Short mmCIF file of C-alpha atoms in Angstrom, two decimals:
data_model
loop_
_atom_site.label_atom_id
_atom_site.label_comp_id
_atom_site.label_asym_id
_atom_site.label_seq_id
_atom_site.Cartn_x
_atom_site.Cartn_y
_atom_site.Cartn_z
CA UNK A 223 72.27 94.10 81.85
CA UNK A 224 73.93 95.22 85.21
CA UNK A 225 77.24 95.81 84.77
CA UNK A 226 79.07 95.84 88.52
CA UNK A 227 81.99 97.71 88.52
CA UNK A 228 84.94 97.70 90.84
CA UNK A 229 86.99 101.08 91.52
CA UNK A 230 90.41 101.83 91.51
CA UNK A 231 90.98 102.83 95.06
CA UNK A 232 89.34 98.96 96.09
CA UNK A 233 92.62 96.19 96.20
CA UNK A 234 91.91 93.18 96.83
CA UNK A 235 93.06 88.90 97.15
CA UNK A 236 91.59 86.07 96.75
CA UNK A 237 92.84 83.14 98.37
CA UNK A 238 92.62 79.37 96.68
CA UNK A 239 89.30 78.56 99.65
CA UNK A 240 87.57 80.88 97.31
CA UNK A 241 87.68 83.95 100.24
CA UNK A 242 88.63 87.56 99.28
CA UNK A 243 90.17 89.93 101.29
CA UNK A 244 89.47 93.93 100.14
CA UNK A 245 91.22 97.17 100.95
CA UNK A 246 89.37 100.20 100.44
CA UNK A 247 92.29 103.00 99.90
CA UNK A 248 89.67 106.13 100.16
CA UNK A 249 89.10 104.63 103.54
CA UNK A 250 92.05 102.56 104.99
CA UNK A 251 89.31 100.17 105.82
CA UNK A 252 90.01 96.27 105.52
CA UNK A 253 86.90 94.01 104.37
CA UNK A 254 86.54 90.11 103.98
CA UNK A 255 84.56 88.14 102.46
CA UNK A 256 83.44 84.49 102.73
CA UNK A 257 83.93 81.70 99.84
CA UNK A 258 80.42 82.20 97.75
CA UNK A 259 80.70 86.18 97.86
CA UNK A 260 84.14 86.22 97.29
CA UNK A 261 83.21 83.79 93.91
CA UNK A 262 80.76 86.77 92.63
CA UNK A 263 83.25 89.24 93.42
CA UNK A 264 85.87 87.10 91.33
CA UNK A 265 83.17 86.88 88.35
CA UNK A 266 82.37 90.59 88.36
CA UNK A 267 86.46 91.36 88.14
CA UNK A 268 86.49 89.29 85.12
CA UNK A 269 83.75 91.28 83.67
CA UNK A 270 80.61 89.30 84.19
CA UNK A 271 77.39 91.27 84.69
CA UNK A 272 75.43 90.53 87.68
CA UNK A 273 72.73 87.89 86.38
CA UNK A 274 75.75 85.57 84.83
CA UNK A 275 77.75 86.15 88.36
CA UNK A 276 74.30 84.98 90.18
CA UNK A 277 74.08 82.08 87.54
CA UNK A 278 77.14 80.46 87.91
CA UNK A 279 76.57 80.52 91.66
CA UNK A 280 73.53 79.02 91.39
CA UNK A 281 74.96 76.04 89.35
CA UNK A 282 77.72 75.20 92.02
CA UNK A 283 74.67 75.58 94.72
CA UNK A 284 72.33 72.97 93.17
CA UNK A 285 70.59 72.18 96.55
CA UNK A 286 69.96 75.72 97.03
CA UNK A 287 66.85 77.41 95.56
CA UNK A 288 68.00 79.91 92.80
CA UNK A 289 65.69 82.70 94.19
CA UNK A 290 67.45 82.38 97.32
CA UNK A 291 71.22 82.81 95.52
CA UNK A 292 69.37 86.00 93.72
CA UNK A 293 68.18 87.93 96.86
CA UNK A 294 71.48 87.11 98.55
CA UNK A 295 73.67 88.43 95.98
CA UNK A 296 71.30 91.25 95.88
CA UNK A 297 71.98 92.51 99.30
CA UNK A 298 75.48 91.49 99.17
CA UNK A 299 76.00 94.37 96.22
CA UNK A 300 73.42 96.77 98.06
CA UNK A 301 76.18 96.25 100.86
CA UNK A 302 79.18 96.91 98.79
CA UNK A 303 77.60 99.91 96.94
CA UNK A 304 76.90 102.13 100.49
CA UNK A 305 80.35 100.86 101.74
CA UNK A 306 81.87 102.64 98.47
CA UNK A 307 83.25 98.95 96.92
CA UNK A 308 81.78 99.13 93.73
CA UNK A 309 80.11 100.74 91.66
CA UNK A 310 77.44 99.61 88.53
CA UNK A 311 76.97 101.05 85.15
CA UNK A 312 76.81 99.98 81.13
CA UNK A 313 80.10 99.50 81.13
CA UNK A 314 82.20 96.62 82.26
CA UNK A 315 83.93 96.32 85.31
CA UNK A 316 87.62 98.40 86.07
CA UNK A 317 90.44 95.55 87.01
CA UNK A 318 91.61 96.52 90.24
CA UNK A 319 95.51 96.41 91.05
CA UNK A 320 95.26 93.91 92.97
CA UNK A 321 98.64 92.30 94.99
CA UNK A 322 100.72 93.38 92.13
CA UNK A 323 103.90 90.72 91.43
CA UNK A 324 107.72 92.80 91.92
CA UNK A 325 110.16 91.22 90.37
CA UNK A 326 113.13 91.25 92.90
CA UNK A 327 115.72 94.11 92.53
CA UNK A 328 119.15 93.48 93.09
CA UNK A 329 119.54 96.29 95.96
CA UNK A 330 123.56 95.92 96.14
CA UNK A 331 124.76 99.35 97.00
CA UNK A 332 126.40 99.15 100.73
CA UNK A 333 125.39 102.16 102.53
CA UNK A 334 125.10 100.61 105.77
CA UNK A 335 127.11 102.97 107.67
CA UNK A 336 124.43 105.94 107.36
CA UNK A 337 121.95 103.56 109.55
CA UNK A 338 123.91 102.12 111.65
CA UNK A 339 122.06 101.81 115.34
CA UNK A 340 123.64 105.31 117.34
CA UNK A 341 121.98 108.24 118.75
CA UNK A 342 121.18 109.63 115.68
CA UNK A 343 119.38 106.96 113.91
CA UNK A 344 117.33 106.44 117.61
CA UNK A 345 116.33 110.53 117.37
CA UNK A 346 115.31 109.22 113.27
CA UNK A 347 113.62 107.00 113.94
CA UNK A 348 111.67 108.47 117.11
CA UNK A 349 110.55 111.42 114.24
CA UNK A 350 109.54 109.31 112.09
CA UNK A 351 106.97 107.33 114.10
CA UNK A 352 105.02 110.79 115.27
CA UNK A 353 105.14 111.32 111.88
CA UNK A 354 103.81 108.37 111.01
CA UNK A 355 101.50 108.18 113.68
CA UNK A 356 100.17 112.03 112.52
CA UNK A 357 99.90 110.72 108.57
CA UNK A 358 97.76 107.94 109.38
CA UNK A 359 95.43 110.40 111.42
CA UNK A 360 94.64 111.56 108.12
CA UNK A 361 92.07 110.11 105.68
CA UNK A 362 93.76 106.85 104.13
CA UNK A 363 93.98 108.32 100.89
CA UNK A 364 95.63 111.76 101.75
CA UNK A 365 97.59 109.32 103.47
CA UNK A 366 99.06 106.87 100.31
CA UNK A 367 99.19 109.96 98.24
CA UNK A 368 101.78 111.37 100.61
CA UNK A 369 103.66 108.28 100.96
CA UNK A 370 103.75 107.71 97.18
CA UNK A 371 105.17 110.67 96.84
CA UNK A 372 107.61 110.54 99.71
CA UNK A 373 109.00 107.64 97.99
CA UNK A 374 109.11 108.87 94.54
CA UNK A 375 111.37 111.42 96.09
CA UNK A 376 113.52 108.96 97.81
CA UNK A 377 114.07 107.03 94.63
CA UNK A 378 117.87 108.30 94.47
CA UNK A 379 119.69 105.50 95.77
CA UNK A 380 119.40 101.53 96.13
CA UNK A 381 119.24 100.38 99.48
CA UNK A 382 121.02 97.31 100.40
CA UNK A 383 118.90 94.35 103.03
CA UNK A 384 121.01 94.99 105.78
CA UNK A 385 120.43 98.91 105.65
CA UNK A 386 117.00 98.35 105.18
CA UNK A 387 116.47 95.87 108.83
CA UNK A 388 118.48 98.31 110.61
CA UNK A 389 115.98 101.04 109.84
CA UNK A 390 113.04 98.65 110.59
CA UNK A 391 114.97 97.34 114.21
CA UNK A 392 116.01 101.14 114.93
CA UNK A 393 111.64 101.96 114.23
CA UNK A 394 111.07 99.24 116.43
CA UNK A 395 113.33 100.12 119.11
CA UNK A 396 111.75 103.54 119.36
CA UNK A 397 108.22 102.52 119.34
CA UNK A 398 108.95 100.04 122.99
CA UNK A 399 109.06 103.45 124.56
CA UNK A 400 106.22 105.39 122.48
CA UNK A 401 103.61 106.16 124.96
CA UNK A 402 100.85 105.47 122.14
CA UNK A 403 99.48 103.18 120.12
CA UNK A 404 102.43 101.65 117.33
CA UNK A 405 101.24 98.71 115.82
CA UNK A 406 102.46 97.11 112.30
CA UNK A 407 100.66 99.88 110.49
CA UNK A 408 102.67 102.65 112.57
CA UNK A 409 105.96 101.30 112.66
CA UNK A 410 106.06 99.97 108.94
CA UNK A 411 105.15 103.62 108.13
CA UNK A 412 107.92 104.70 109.92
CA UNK A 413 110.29 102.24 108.65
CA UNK A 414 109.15 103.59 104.77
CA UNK A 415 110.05 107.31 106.32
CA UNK A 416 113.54 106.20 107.75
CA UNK A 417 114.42 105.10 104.70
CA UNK A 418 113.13 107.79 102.36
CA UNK A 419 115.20 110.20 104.70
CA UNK A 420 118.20 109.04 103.73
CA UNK A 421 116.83 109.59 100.22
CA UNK A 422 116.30 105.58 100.06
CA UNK A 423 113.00 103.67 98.93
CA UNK A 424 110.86 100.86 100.53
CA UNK A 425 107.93 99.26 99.58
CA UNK A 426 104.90 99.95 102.36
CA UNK A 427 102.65 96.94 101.91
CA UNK A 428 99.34 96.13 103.31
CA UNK A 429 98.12 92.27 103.06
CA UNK A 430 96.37 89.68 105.03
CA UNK A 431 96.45 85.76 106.11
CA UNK A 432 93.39 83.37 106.30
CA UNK A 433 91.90 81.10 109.18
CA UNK A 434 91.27 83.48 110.78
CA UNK A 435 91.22 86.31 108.46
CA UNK A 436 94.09 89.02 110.05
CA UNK A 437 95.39 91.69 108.27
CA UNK A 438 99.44 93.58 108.60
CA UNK A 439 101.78 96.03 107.72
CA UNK A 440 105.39 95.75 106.71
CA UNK A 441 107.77 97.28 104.36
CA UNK A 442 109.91 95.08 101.54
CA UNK A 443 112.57 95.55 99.35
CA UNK A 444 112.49 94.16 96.10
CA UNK A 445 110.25 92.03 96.55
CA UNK A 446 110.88 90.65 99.68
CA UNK A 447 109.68 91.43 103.14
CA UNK A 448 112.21 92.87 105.76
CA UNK A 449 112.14 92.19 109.49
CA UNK A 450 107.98 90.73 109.09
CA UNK A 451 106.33 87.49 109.04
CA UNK A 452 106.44 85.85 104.99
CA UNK A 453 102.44 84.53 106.16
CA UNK A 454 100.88 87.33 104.75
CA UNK A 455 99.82 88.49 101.29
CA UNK A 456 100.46 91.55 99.81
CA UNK A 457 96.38 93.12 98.76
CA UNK A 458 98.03 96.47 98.37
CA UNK A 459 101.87 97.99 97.68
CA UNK A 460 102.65 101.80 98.21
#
């Protein structure tokens, strides 16, 4: 009995079309996979072993010869395996945090005044995008460990919305004149630095939308996204 296996540093979502999007944390990579594959990846992170995953596939696929299911699901895990997205053994599969719900915290301390858009908070938020963009040189996991712990340092004080889109607008103000590249992943990274700065938490969250698959950064609060667009879902919260 094959037992696959799914490690913690693998997130992942799986979207109602039956497609599953993964994010490999050791990595940083992004991975996505179609309707049938994402279906066996489903069954084996619910703890089925491989020839049950391959079975029930085979019974929504009755037009499709079973040996045909098998060898494709074979290569499919052969794939995951050298790309370091699961793993097999005796034991049943590890659950994966994936997309964990937040329940929404009620952020109402007003210190609004400390990020208010001024030289300072321009010079702030220029520091923190070199910073980011150096962090995210690094591998992706040195990476989330140094942002988890940025922000259990920063957990000190609540941070109200309107502090926390001032940081993101002041990020994004500074990154229309960085001469490199600043994307969503840079300047969401830079947003979560802002904030910690002023010894204030946000969430740095990785997700994706579907048709076409796409994939984004952006920071929230509480639960809810600042300053980004609401059609993505969160695969992975730092």
């Amino acid at each position: 009995m094959l037992k696959v296996r799914i490690p913690r540093h693998v997130h992942y979502r799986a979207y109602e079309h039956g497609g599953v999007v993964l994010i490999n944390t050791a990595t940083g990579h992004w991975h996505a996979l179609n309707p049938t594959a994402g279906r066996l990846w489903a069954s084996w992170a619910q703890g089925a072993d491989f020839e049950r995953s391959v079975a029930e596939i085979s019974a929504r696929h009755p037009g499709v010869a079973p040996e045909q299911i098998h060898e494709d699901a074979v290569n499919l895990l052969h794939d995951l395996l050298r790309r370091g997205l699961v793993g097999t053994g005796a034991r049943g599969s590890t659950r994966p945090r994936s997309a964990p719900s937040r329940e929404a915290a009620d952020a109402t301390t007003s210190l609004d005044h400390d990020l208010r858009p001024g030289w300072g908070a321009a010079l702030l938020a220029w520091c923190c995008l070199v910073l980011a963009v150096l962090l995210l040189v690094l591998p992706f996991r040195v990476t989330a460990a140094v942002v988890g712990w940025i922000r259990g340092v920063a957990r000190r004080r609540d941070m109200s919305t309107a502090s926390a889109e001032a940081a993101a607008h002041a990020v994004r103000r500074a990154a229309r004149r960085y001469p490199g590249r600043a994307a969503c992943l840079e300047t969401s990274l830079a947003t979560v630095l802002f904030a910690a700065a002023s010894l204030r938490h946000l969430d740095w969250c990785l997700g994706a939308a579907t048709d076409p698959y796409r994939f984004h950064a952006w920071v929230e609060l509480g639960g809810h996204p600042i300053a980004a667009d609401s059609a993505y879902l969160r695969v992975l919260t730092i």
